XYZ file of N, CA, C and O in Angstrom:
864
model
N 22.867 5.591 -12.130
C 22.003 6.671 -11.924
C 21.048 6.894 -13.045
O 21.535 6.788 -14.319
N 19.650 6.974 -12.790
C 18.659 7.090 -13.951
C 17.819 8.349 -13.646
O 17.169 8.339 -12.566
N 17.760 9.247 -14.413
C 16.861 10.483 -14.501
C 15.460 10.078 -15.011
O 15.421 9.954 -16.123
N 14.508 10.095 -14.106
C 13.150 9.821 -14.682
C 12.422 11.066 -14.692
O 12.016 11.576 -13.648
N 11.776 11.501 -15.873
C 11.038 12.745 -15.853
C 9.482 12.299 -15.850
O 8.656 13.117 -15.453
N 9.292 10.916 -15.979
C 7.807 10.572 -15.838
C 7.577 10.419 -14.479
O 8.522 10.215 -13.570
N 6.223 10.555 -13.908
C 5.852 10.401 -12.488
C 6.136 9.064 -12.093
O 5.996 7.934 -12.788
N 6.652 9.062 -10.891
C 6.719 7.769 -10.175
C 6.076 7.964 -8.737
O 5.757 8.914 -8.311
N 5.704 6.774 -8.164
C 5.209 6.817 -6.798
C 6.186 6.203 -5.877
O 6.990 5.268 -6.231
N 6.217 6.676 -4.691
C 7.130 6.304 -3.706
C 6.174 5.965 -2.539
O 5.488 6.735 -1.971
N 6.479 4.641 -1.988
C 5.615 4.315 -0.675
C 6.536 4.079 0.402
O 7.526 3.274 0.147
N 6.277 4.772 1.514
C 7.242 4.696 2.652
C 6.568 4.294 3.904
O 5.371 4.939 4.085
N 6.940 3.427 4.617
C 6.220 2.893 5.795
C 7.050 2.387 6.939
O 8.240 2.284 6.694
N 6.527 2.529 8.070
C 7.271 1.990 9.236
C 6.237 1.081 9.984
O 4.988 1.232 9.952
N 6.769 0.327 10.887
C 5.880 -0.563 11.661
C 5.515 0.052 13.140
O 6.459 0.484 13.780
N 4.265 -0.085 13.388
C 3.698 0.520 14.749
C 4.265 -0.470 15.878
O 4.011 -1.492 15.864
N 4.977 0.143 16.958
C 5.348 -0.662 18.096
C 6.196 -1.909 17.651
O 5.977 -2.888 18.294
N 7.084 -1.685 16.897
C 8.051 -2.787 16.297
C 8.879 -3.266 17.502
O 9.173 -4.567 17.510
N 9.196 -2.446 18.460
C 10.059 -2.932 19.526
C 9.521 -3.881 20.592
O 10.044 -4.538 21.248
N 7.977 -3.847 20.499
C 7.148 -4.714 21.231
C 7.084 -6.232 20.785
O 6.528 -7.001 21.461
N 7.526 -6.378 19.445
C 7.371 -7.652 18.789
C 8.479 -8.669 19.317
O 9.610 -8.180 19.537
N 8.194 -9.972 19.462
C 9.049 -10.798 19.854
C 9.922 -11.222 18.572
O 9.473 -10.827 17.443
N 11.056 -11.801 18.733
C 11.949 -12.148 17.676
C 11.127 -13.109 16.644
O 11.348 -12.854 15.374
N 10.361 -13.973 17.014
C 9.545 -14.871 16.141
C 8.579 -13.919 15.258
O 8.429 -14.219 14.134
N 7.945 -13.039 16.052
C 7.024 -12.181 15.324
C 7.678 -11.270 14.190
O 7.192 -11.199 13.331
N 8.798 -10.816 14.587
C 9.569 -9.988 13.868
C 9.990 -10.741 12.634
O 9.983 -10.121 11.471
N 10.386 -12.059 12.534
C 10.750 -12.729 11.547
C 9.677 -13.065 10.529
O 9.653 -12.905 9.440
N 8.417 -13.238 11.121
C 7.250 -13.312 10.499
C 6.933 -12.049 9.673
O 6.557 -12.034 8.602
N 7.127 -10.980 10.371
C 6.810 -9.538 9.748
C 7.843 -9.361 8.586
O 7.461 -8.888 7.476
N 9.072 -9.644 8.877
C 10.072 -9.423 7.816
C 9.721 -10.224 6.575
O 9.830 -9.809 5.382
N 9.271 -11.525 6.725
C 8.970 -12.385 5.616
C 7.727 -11.799 4.745
O 7.823 -11.884 3.479
N 6.850 -11.304 5.587
C 5.615 -10.846 4.836
C 5.990 -9.526 3.930
O 5.539 -9.343 2.984
N 6.788 -8.633 4.667
C 7.187 -7.409 3.747
C 7.957 -7.791 2.656
O 7.736 -7.393 1.544
N 8.933 -8.758 2.671
C 9.725 -9.202 1.521
C 8.779 -9.876 0.474
O 8.954 -9.682 -0.640
N 7.706 -10.640 1.008
C 6.786 -11.342 -0.050
C 5.978 -10.255 -0.830
O 5.811 -10.409 -1.942
N 5.569 -9.259 0.032
C 4.766 -8.198 -0.700
C 5.736 -7.466 -1.772
O 5.137 -7.145 -2.848
N 6.888 -7.150 -1.277
C 7.786 -6.377 -2.107
C 8.048 -7.211 -3.458
O 8.033 -6.784 -4.612
N 8.215 -8.640 -3.318
C 8.477 -9.538 -4.523
C 7.141 -9.426 -5.492
O 7.284 -9.327 -6.494
N 6.087 -9.488 -4.769
C 4.767 -9.362 -5.517
C 4.576 -8.244 -6.207
O 4.242 -8.076 -7.476
N 4.963 -7.010 -5.653
C 4.889 -5.638 -6.384
C 5.926 -5.524 -7.465
O 5.511 -5.099 -8.633
N 6.970 -6.275 -7.400
C 7.909 -6.434 -8.493
C 7.424 -7.232 -9.648
O 7.881 -7.093 -10.911
N 6.574 -8.162 -9.398
C 5.897 -8.959 -10.426
C 5.057 -8.031 -11.395
O 5.016 -8.201 -12.519
N 4.417 -7.176 -10.665
C 3.503 -6.179 -11.416
C 4.257 -5.354 -12.324
O 3.902 -4.985 -13.352
N 5.443 -4.896 -11.990
C 6.424 -4.161 -12.916
C 7.859 -4.457 -12.505
O 8.256 -4.057 -11.262
N 8.655 -4.926 -13.324
C 10.093 -5.457 -12.898
C 11.000 -4.297 -12.594
O 11.985 -4.346 -11.927
N 10.532 -3.030 -12.977
C 11.302 -1.869 -12.671
C 11.057 -1.397 -11.246
O 11.814 -0.524 -10.773
N 10.174 -1.810 -10.587
C 9.882 -1.390 -9.245
C 10.952 -1.937 -8.305
O 11.383 -2.941 -8.454
N 11.207 -1.103 -7.282
C 12.384 -1.428 -6.625
C 12.017 -1.210 -4.994
O 11.166 -0.386 -4.697
N 12.752 -1.786 -4.096
C 12.286 -1.823 -2.810
C 13.602 -1.841 -1.801
O 14.821 -2.002 -2.122
N 13.201 -1.347 -0.502
C 14.405 -1.430 0.564
C 13.689 -1.734 1.818
O 12.494 -1.525 2.028
N 14.449 -2.328 2.804
C 13.997 -2.498 3.993
C 15.076 -2.070 4.946
O 16.235 -2.380 4.904
N 14.793 -1.035 5.803
C 15.927 -0.360 6.703
C 15.619 -0.691 8.236
O 14.439 -0.647 8.664
N 16.514 -1.237 8.827
C 16.556 -1.571 10.119
C 15.472 -2.646 10.605
O 15.072 -2.788 11.713
N 14.844 -3.168 9.537
C 13.854 -4.194 9.646
C 12.358 -3.793 9.944
O 11.494 -4.466 9.790
N 12.303 -2.460 10.296
C 10.836 -2.000 10.514
C 10.509 -0.671 9.766
O 9.563 -0.055 10.008
N 11.351 -0.431 8.771
C 10.967 0.667 7.769
C 11.136 0.091 6.413
O 12.085 -0.570 6.073
N 10.079 0.396 5.628
C 10.137 -0.152 4.218
C 9.785 0.902 3.209
O 9.066 1.931 3.571
N 10.312 0.651 1.953
C 10.099 1.660 0.983
C 10.010 0.880 -0.372
O 10.676 -0.024 -0.614
N 9.159 1.472 -1.307
C 8.944 0.885 -2.629
C 8.902 2.014 -3.556
O 8.216 3.070 -3.456
N 9.535 1.896 -4.693
C 9.620 2.884 -5.844
C 8.701 2.084 -6.870
O 8.969 1.071 -7.355
N 7.530 2.824 -7.255
C 6.633 2.170 -8.081
C 6.371 2.981 -9.463
O 6.243 4.162 -9.547
N 6.777 2.145 -10.566
C 6.599 2.945 -11.983
C 5.147 2.755 -12.504
O 4.797 3.514 -13.292
N 4.520 1.688 -12.186
C 3.096 1.493 -12.562
C 2.250 2.290 -11.527
O 1.539 1.730 -10.656
N 2.339 3.575 -11.665
C 1.696 4.551 -10.638
C 0.301 4.307 -10.376
O -0.148 4.562 -9.224
N -0.479 3.934 -11.313
C -1.820 3.804 -10.993
C -2.200 2.555 -10.069
O -3.211 2.576 -9.666
N -1.020 1.744 -9.836
C -1.291 0.676 -8.855
C -0.868 1.143 -7.496
O -0.833 0.286 -6.445
N -0.438 2.353 -7.273
C 0.301 2.625 -6.040
C -0.717 2.584 -4.805
O -0.392 2.227 -3.789
N -1.896 2.950 -4.849
C -2.953 2.810 -3.886
C -3.063 1.232 -3.462
O -3.211 0.916 -2.413
N -3.284 0.467 -4.523
C -3.521 -0.920 -4.403
C -2.314 -1.573 -3.643
O -2.529 -2.317 -2.721
N -1.048 -1.236 -4.010
C 0.070 -1.709 -3.267
C 0.244 -1.163 -1.894
O 0.611 -1.923 -0.955
N -0.272 0.075 -1.724
C -0.193 0.628 -0.416
C -1.185 -0.127 0.539
O -0.871 -0.441 1.730
N -2.328 -0.387 0.027
C -3.396 -1.239 0.805
C -3.012 -2.582 0.951
O -3.057 -3.120 2.234
N -2.136 -3.090 0.098
C -1.703 -4.474 0.380
C -0.595 -4.648 1.439
O -0.707 -5.587 2.300
N 0.162 -3.590 1.446
C 1.196 -3.408 2.628
C 0.463 -3.472 3.874
O 0.746 -4.263 4.834
N -0.431 -2.459 4.004
C -1.276 -2.294 5.259
C -1.992 -3.488 5.735
O -1.857 -3.899 6.773
N -2.820 -4.258 4.797
C -3.612 -5.297 5.293
C -2.857 -6.621 5.255
O -3.093 -7.354 6.046
N -1.700 -6.635 4.563
C -0.770 -7.836 4.578
C -0.222 -7.828 5.933
O -0.023 -8.942 6.388
N 0.226 -6.634 6.351
C 0.816 -6.690 7.741
C -0.121 -6.900 8.935
O 0.045 -7.722 9.762
N -1.289 -6.237 8.817
C -2.302 -6.448 9.815
C -2.818 -7.820 9.845
O -3.307 -8.306 10.971
N -2.788 -8.411 8.718
C -3.381 -9.792 8.591
C -2.533 -10.791 9.541
O -2.952 -11.985 9.951
N -1.407 -10.508 9.828
C -0.320 -11.198 10.750
C -0.959 -11.540 12.276
O -0.607 -12.364 12.909
N -1.775 -10.540 12.769
C -2.320 -10.535 13.992
C -2.601 -9.201 14.438
O -2.110 -8.194 14.026
N -3.232 -9.251 15.709
C -3.577 -7.817 16.367
C -2.361 -7.044 16.827
O -2.560 -5.950 17.093
N -1.215 -7.613 16.910
C 0.022 -6.932 17.337
C 0.668 -6.110 16.171
O 1.519 -5.408 16.366
N 0.105 -6.361 15.027
C 0.841 -5.850 13.787
C 0.095 -4.728 13.265
O -1.074 -4.883 12.969
N 0.838 -3.744 12.765
C 0.249 -2.657 11.970
C 1.309 -1.609 11.603
O 2.435 -1.859 11.955
N 0.912 -0.906 10.531
C 1.963 -0.107 9.953
C 1.408 1.428 9.665
O 0.270 1.562 9.681
N 2.298 2.419 9.526
C 1.870 3.829 9.072
C 2.575 3.804 7.822
O 3.842 3.466 7.561
N 1.758 4.457 6.713
C 2.361 4.499 5.391
C 1.971 5.774 4.777
O 0.818 6.337 4.897
N 2.909 6.199 4.185
C 2.846 7.587 3.312
C 3.153 7.291 1.949
O 4.275 6.629 1.707
N 2.316 7.606 0.963
C 2.665 7.490 -0.461
C 2.470 8.734 -1.194
O 1.710 9.539 -0.966
N 3.330 8.896 -2.327
C 3.334 10.113 -3.022
C 3.724 9.925 -4.422
O 4.414 8.919 -4.787
N 3.067 10.732 -5.235
C 3.408 10.752 -6.804
C 3.935 11.971 -7.211
O 3.363 12.962 -6.876
N 5.003 12.053 -8.070
C 5.652 13.182 -8.438
C 6.602 12.782 -9.646
O 7.138 11.758 -9.702
N 6.847 13.929 -10.504
C 7.771 13.641 -11.546
C 9.109 14.092 -11.144
O 9.584 14.436 -10.040
N 10.086 13.754 -12.087
C 11.541 14.179 -11.882
C 12.209 13.485 -10.852
O 12.483 14.169 -9.827
N 12.521 12.205 -10.941
C 13.217 11.501 -9.947
C 14.595 11.084 -10.368
O 14.875 10.861 -11.482
N 15.505 11.106 -9.332
C 16.981 10.647 -9.612
C 17.061 9.362 -8.995
O 17.194 9.199 -7.725
N 16.928 8.277 -9.848
C 16.800 6.818 -9.423
C 18.222 6.160 -9.367
O 18.803 6.299 -10.436
N 18.601 5.588 -8.284
C 19.872 4.993 -8.146
C 19.738 3.638 -7.896
O 18.578 3.130 -7.637
N 20.747 2.759 -8.038
C 20.689 1.267 -7.899
C 19.987 0.980 -6.424
O 19.241 0.093 -6.264
N 20.463 1.694 -5.350
C 19.946 1.674 -3.944
C 18.905 2.638 -3.769
O 19.002 3.840 -3.990
N 17.718 2.057 -3.418
C 16.432 2.852 -3.198
C 16.718 3.800 -2.146
O 16.378 5.089 -2.386
N 17.522 3.556 -1.198
C 17.649 4.573 -0.006
C 18.601 5.658 -0.445
O 18.516 6.796 0.202
N 19.205 5.663 -1.627
C 20.107 6.675 -2.160
C 19.431 7.555 -3.164
O 19.899 8.402 -3.713
N 18.291 6.973 -3.552
C 17.628 7.646 -4.711
C 16.971 8.905 -4.115
O 16.693 9.144 -2.919
N 16.600 9.898 -5.029
C 16.150 11.299 -4.671
C 15.003 11.688 -5.638
O 14.901 11.137 -6.737
N 14.499 12.797 -5.161
C 13.419 13.308 -5.998
C 12.198 13.747 -5.202
O 12.139 13.419 -3.978
N 11.305 14.529 -5.960
C 10.161 15.104 -5.212
C 9.336 13.999 -4.671
O 8.694 14.207 -3.379
N 9.044 12.754 -5.253
C 8.135 11.757 -4.616
C 8.751 11.268 -3.336
O 8.079 10.870 -2.299
N 10.159 11.094 -3.347
C 10.848 10.757 -2.218
C 10.624 11.548 -1.068
O 10.400 11.250 0.230
N 10.898 12.933 -1.313
C 10.697 14.053 -0.265
C 9.257 14.137 0.245
O 8.957 13.982 1.504
N 8.265 14.053 -0.619
C 6.869 14.143 -0.174
C 6.458 12.771 0.568
O 5.733 12.913 1.585
N 6.861 11.622 0.220
C 6.562 10.539 0.954
C 7.285 10.466 2.284
O 6.494 10.084 3.311
N 8.419 10.738 2.416
C 9.275 10.898 3.595
C 8.573 11.839 4.484
O 8.372 11.648 5.791
N 8.338 12.979 4.050
C 7.816 14.181 4.903
C 6.356 13.730 5.467
O 6.084 14.009 6.636
N 5.632 13.131 4.690
C 4.274 12.603 4.974
C 4.346 11.560 6.092
O 3.576 11.641 7.124
N 5.276 10.765 6.050
C 5.522 9.675 7.127
C 5.794 10.195 8.423
O 5.215 10.016 9.472
N 6.773 11.189 8.340
C 7.151 11.881 9.701
C 6.113 12.653 10.263
O 5.974 12.804 11.472
N 5.162 13.241 9.322
C 4.065 14.057 9.995
C 2.903 13.374 10.525
O 2.034 13.772 11.248
N 2.909 11.941 10.164
C 1.824 11.190 10.694
C 1.762 10.976 12.198
O 2.782 10.869 12.796
N 0.682 11.307 12.813
C 0.588 11.218 14.395
C -0.424 10.177 14.679
O -0.138 8.936 14.810
N -1.755 10.615 14.792
C -2.822 9.476 14.990
C -3.231 8.731 13.701
O -3.770 7.504 13.777
N -3.054 9.387 12.596
C -3.400 8.767 11.334
C -2.317 7.704 10.866
O -1.215 7.777 11.376
N -2.903 6.833 10.174
C -1.747 5.758 9.621
C -1.525 5.710 8.123
O -0.960 4.827 7.625
N -2.241 6.597 7.308
C -2.190 6.592 6.015
C -2.260 8.003 5.395
O -3.143 8.865 5.838
N -1.316 8.472 4.459
C -1.472 9.860 3.931
C -0.905 9.800 2.467
O -0.153 8.912 2.021
N -1.471 10.644 1.632
C -1.095 10.633 0.297
C -0.736 12.084 -0.073
O -1.409 12.986 0.327
N 0.195 12.263 -0.885
C 0.721 13.624 -1.340
C 1.082 13.522 -2.902
O 1.333 12.337 -3.317
N 1.050 14.573 -3.542
C 1.430 14.560 -4.934
C 2.082 15.988 -5.329
O 1.741 16.988 -4.604
N 2.699 16.120 -6.361
C 3.218 17.349 -6.805
C 2.130 18.060 -7.630
O 2.260 19.098 -8.145
N 0.858 17.444 -7.857
C -0.222 18.059 -8.399
C -1.194 18.223 -7.467
O -1.923 17.269 -6.877
N -1.435 19.449 -7.118
C -2.419 19.949 -5.931
C -3.658 19.404 -6.033
O -4.401 18.898 -5.097
N -4.214 19.551 -7.316
C -5.726 18.954 -7.495
C -5.714 17.368 -7.289
O -6.869 17.009 -6.701
N -4.773 16.658 -7.504
C -4.705 15.253 -7.293
C -4.854 14.913 -5.680
O -5.545 14.119 -5.100
N -3.886 15.652 -4.969
C -3.699 15.471 -3.492
C -5.114 15.949 -2.986
O -5.734 15.268 -1.949
N -5.638 17.059 -3.378
C -7.027 17.503 -2.732
C -8.044 16.612 -3.092
O -9.031 16.411 -2.259
N -8.156 16.157 -4.330
C -9.237 15.223 -4.632
C -9.334 13.906 -3.777
O -10.417 13.678 -3.344
N -8.108 13.505 -3.368
C -8.193 12.181 -2.528
C -8.085 12.362 -0.993
O -8.156 11.426 -0.319
N -7.747 13.565 -0.493
C -7.481 13.727 0.771
C -8.556 13.416 1.759
O -8.188 12.555 2.721
N -9.855 13.690 1.720
C -10.831 13.207 2.496
C -11.179 11.788 2.382
O -11.473 10.936 3.338
N -11.263 11.304 1.035
C -11.395 9.946 0.671
C -10.316 8.938 1.366
O -10.827 8.046 1.967
N -9.187 9.426 1.505
C -8.184 8.540 2.168
C -8.240 8.671 3.592
O -7.822 7.682 4.284
N -8.662 9.710 4.180
C -8.969 9.802 5.583
C -9.830 8.667 5.963
O -9.843 8.015 7.091
N -11.011 8.585 5.260
C -12.088 7.666 5.605
C -11.440 6.290 5.219
O -11.824 5.300 6.051
N -10.692 6.055 4.249
C -10.064 4.821 3.980
C -9.184 4.283 5.020
O -9.225 3.219 5.609
N -8.401 5.139 5.659
C -7.433 4.908 6.775
C -8.334 4.480 7.927
O -7.920 3.539 8.586
N -9.419 5.099 8.062
C -10.351 4.769 9.423
C -10.741 3.331 9.172
O -10.805 2.467 10.097
N -11.215 3.119 8.054
C -11.767 1.849 7.687
C -10.682 0.551 7.911
O -11.021 -0.487 8.339
N -9.512 0.964 7.234
C -8.351 -0.067 7.469
C -8.019 -0.278 9.047
O -7.576 -1.471 9.186
N -7.862 0.761 9.521
C -7.509 0.640 11.019
C -8.502 -0.294 11.833
O -8.026 -0.854 12.693
N -9.793 -0.185 11.459
C -10.777 -0.975 12.298
C -10.959 -2.377 11.710
O -11.459 -3.181 12.431
N -10.168 -2.797 10.816
C -10.203 -4.161 10.190
C -9.656 -5.087 11.182
O -8.518 -4.867 11.800
N -10.197 -6.398 11.356
C -9.621 -7.400 12.165
C -8.621 -8.080 11.237
O -8.577 -7.941 10.162
N -7.624 -8.834 11.985
C -6.650 -9.419 11.116
C -7.229 -10.676 10.318
O -6.816 -10.820 9.139
N -8.396 -11.087 10.663
C -9.153 -12.145 9.781
C -9.800 -11.315 8.572
O -9.678 -11.903 7.475
N -10.237 -10.235 8.739
C -10.918 -9.358 7.615
C -9.921 -9.135 6.738
O -9.904 -9.171 5.392
N -8.592 -8.763 7.139
C -7.528 -8.434 6.306
C -7.057 -9.595 5.568
O -6.799 -9.536 4.273
N -7.012 -10.774 6.156
C -6.713 -12.030 5.539
C -7.510 -12.308 4.342
O -7.293 -12.906 3.355
N -8.966 -12.114 4.568
C -9.898 -12.341 3.536
C -9.809 -11.426 2.351
O -9.959 -11.838 1.254
N -9.433 -10.108 2.702
C -9.479 -9.047 1.644
C -8.155 -9.210 0.655
O -8.144 -8.852 -0.513
N -7.001 -9.705 1.351
C -5.868 -9.828 0.654
C -5.854 -10.509 -0.667
O -5.341 -9.925 -1.655
N -6.402 -11.680 -0.916
C -6.470 -12.307 -2.058
C -7.231 -11.499 -3.197
O -6.894 -11.630 -4.461
N -8.153 -10.880 -2.642
C -9.024 -9.963 -3.726
C -8.138 -8.716 -4.290
O -8.282 -8.596 -5.461
N -7.255 -8.247 -3.505
C -6.383 -7.256 -4.015
C -5.175 -7.756 -4.915
O -4.630 -7.076 -5.730
N -4.759 -8.968 -4.493
C -3.598 -9.473 -5.240
C -4.037 -10.324 -6.466
O -3.158 -10.702 -7.295
N -5.317 -10.292 -6.754
C -5.706 -10.966 -8.049
C -6.032 -9.909 -9.040
O -6.662 -8.973 -9.009
N -5.299 -10.086 -10.281
C -5.311 -9.112 -11.404
C -6.623 -9.242 -12.013
O -7.159 -8.299 -12.607
N -7.202 -10.506 -12.134
C -8.322 -10.786 -12.905
C -9.649 -10.570 -12.060
O -10.684 -10.658 -12.551
N -9.503 -10.556 -10.742
C -10.623 -10.574 -9.844
C -10.933 -11.863 -9.516
O -11.003 -12.851 -10.264
N -11.401 -12.061 -8.332
C -11.822 -13.365 -7.647
C -13.297 -13.444 -7.468
O -13.855 -12.359 -6.902
N -14.051 -14.498 -7.753
C -15.419 -14.592 -7.482
C -15.442 -15.042 -6.018
O -14.446 -15.403 -5.477
N -16.568 -14.908 -5.321
C -16.683 -15.306 -3.976
C -16.513 -16.625 -3.804
O -15.770 -17.229 -2.881
N -16.920 -17.618 -4.674
C -16.603 -19.071 -4.639
C -15.032 -19.267 -4.708
O -14.520 -20.069 -3.966
N -14.313 -18.556 -5.503
C -12.874 -18.778 -5.700
C -12.173 -18.379 -4.392
O -11.283 -19.032 -3.991
N -12.642 -17.211 -3.883
C -12.047 -16.785 -2.629
C -12.170 -17.754 -1.588
O -11.288 -18.077 -0.884
N -13.498 -18.311 -1.318
C -13.762 -19.145 -0.380
C -12.977 -20.501 -0.533
O -12.396 -20.990 0.448
N -12.784 -20.952 -1.870
C -11.840 -22.060 -2.011
C -10.534 -21.728 -1.510
O -9.823 -22.592 -0.974
N -10.004 -20.637 -2.037
C -8.606 -20.240 -1.597
C -8.391 -20.150 -0.126
O -7.237 -20.525 0.368
N -9.360 -19.760 0.588
C -9.373 -19.600 2.077
C -9.855 -20.864 2.834
O -9.567 -20.874 4.036
N -10.248 -21.762 2.015
C -10.819 -22.956 2.641
C -11.822 -22.689 3.578
O -11.906 -23.217 4.801
N -12.846 -21.874 3.247
C -14.031 -21.590 4.151
C -15.213 -21.696 3.303
O -15.065 -21.647 2.113
N -16.421 -21.651 3.976
C -17.697 -21.684 3.229
C -17.832 -20.416 2.545
O -17.432 -19.315 2.984
N -18.572 -20.478 1.401
C -18.837 -19.434 0.499
C -19.639 -18.186 1.235
O -19.275 -16.917 1.216
N -20.540 -18.673 2.285
C -21.257 -17.679 2.918
C -20.365 -16.931 3.907
O -20.473 -15.757 4.071
N -19.330 -17.725 4.505
C -18.421 -16.981 5.416
C -17.552 -16.023 4.734
O -17.301 -14.906 5.235
N -17.146 -16.341 3.451
C -16.137 -15.618 2.720
C -16.969 -14.075 2.369
O -16.482 -13.089 2.457
N -18.170 -14.407 1.817
C -18.931 -13.328 1.499
C -19.250 -12.302 2.695
O -19.160 -11.131 2.453
N -19.692 -12.863 3.771
C -19.979 -12.038 4.954
C -18.655 -11.335 5.364
O -18.814 -10.283 5.859
N -17.614 -11.888 5.468
C -16.197 -11.277 6.024
C -15.844 -10.257 5.041
O -15.550 -9.121 5.514
N -16.155 -10.404 3.718
C -15.721 -9.386 2.689
C -16.656 -8.170 2.784
O -16.057 -7.074 2.746
N -17.892 -8.366 3.001
C -18.826 -7.237 3.183
C -18.486 -6.496 4.443
O -18.500 -5.305 4.354
N -18.238 -7.108 5.445
C -17.972 -6.637 6.798
C -16.703 -5.763 6.704
O -16.520 -4.737 7.499
N -15.767 -6.195 5.798
C -14.404 -5.463 5.660
C -14.500 -4.129 4.962
O -13.724 -3.326 4.945
N -15.638 -3.925 4.197
C -15.818 -2.865 3.451
C -15.321 -2.941 2.086
O -15.109 -1.984 1.351
N -15.005 -4.108 1.578
C -14.346 -4.405 0.272
C -15.095 -3.601 -0.798
O -14.382 -3.116 -1.705
N -16.321 -3.750 -1.013
C -17.035 -3.004 -2.215
C -16.645 -1.477 -2.292
O -16.275 -1.136 -3.472
N -16.555 -0.839 -1.124
C -16.283 0.585 -1.371
C -14.695 0.724 -1.486
O -14.299 1.720 -2.267
N -13.919 -0.087 -0.897
C -12.487 -0.044 -1.031
C -12.038 -0.307 -2.455
O -11.144 0.365 -3.067
N -12.710 -1.207 -3.111
C -12.417 -1.731 -4.473
C -12.900 -0.440 -5.421
O -12.173 -0.087 -6.410
N -13.955 0.228 -5.134
C -14.478 1.291 -5.898
C -13.504 2.462 -5.860
O -13.272 3.016 -6.907
N -13.000 2.776 -4.691
C -12.055 3.736 -4.552
C -10.789 3.529 -5.273
O -10.230 4.465 -5.730
N -10.439 2.303 -5.215
C -9.154 1.918 -5.897
C -9.274 2.170 -7.511
O -8.421 2.666 -8.176
N -10.385 1.775 -8.062
C -10.656 2.067 -9.492
C -10.825 3.526 -9.774
O -10.284 3.956 -10.748
N -11.316 4.293 -8.826
C -11.384 5.709 -9.035
C -9.917 6.227 -9.085
O -9.567 7.078 -9.930
N -9.083 5.836 -8.180
C -7.715 6.183 -8.146
C -6.884 5.696 -9.388
O -6.205 6.643 -10.038
N -7.166 4.668 -9.937
C -6.679 4.257 -11.123
C -6.979 5.035 -12.344
O -6.053 5.465 -13.075
N -8.251 5.345 -12.378
C -8.734 6.299 -13.556
C -8.045 7.606 -13.576
O -7.888 8.234 -14.562
N -7.929 8.128 -12.188
C -7.510 9.502 -12.047
C -6.018 9.638 -12.430
O -5.453 10.602 -12.980
N -5.277 8.502 -12.146
C -3.897 8.611 -12.089
C -3.176 8.101 -13.413
O -2.121 8.459 -13.811
N -3.939 7.048 -14.061
C -3.388 6.525 -15.277
C -2.884 7.490 -16.411
O -1.880 7.257 -16.961
N -3.702 8.585 -16.592
C -3.417 9.523 -17.407
C -2.028 10.323 -17.243
O -1.422 10.762 -18.071
N -1.622 10.377 -15.999
C -0.440 11.131 -15.719
C 0.734 10.533 -16.199
O 1.783 11.245 -16.480
N 0.747 9.147 -16.554
C 1.929 8.735 -17.135
C 2.375 9.159 -18.544
O 3.513 8.907 -18.860
N 1.314 9.721 -19.142
C 1.593 10.180 -20.530
C 1.624 11.658 -20.735
O 1.647 12.101 -21.938
N 1.542 12.301 -19.612
C 1.495 13.842 -19.741
C 2.997 14.342 -20.097
O 3.987 13.811 -19.379
């Protein structure tokens, strides 16, 4: 057991219409979730994860400024698998967590806020909460627009955006096209259509707002 007084982020999600997936689709989904969780742990080795019943997932994130980026990667990484795939995700940032070896047994305000947010989701598929009211309020409307944008993305647009989010140094259009094995013009057109410039800008705004909380 580890008591953390510093703020952490908790990302909680579940799969939309998971019972309608074939066993082959479910295996593909499970692999994608595990791959994303492995990648998130590369960002910070203290980050921890769980998968419950195959269609619910959770991540404890210590590099809290990356929480939005990880949340979007979950969402578009799952959507990139095809039109049958989508998820609902609630993420929260709060201090004073009781962290245990098992993520599902850990407790604290961030876990409560994240879990409560997920249960409250109806037509929306993304929500953010924090124990700091001004932070929640600041991003509330912005994330509603982000949710709408992500919901409307095609699986192909998600596929194109994913490498951009997973690159720490940032990819040029030429590098992206090479990685996807498509023409540069095609990669550029898909990226613009996906709304990437605004999503990237929102992510940087989140990083700048949240980074200082780690040292308060």
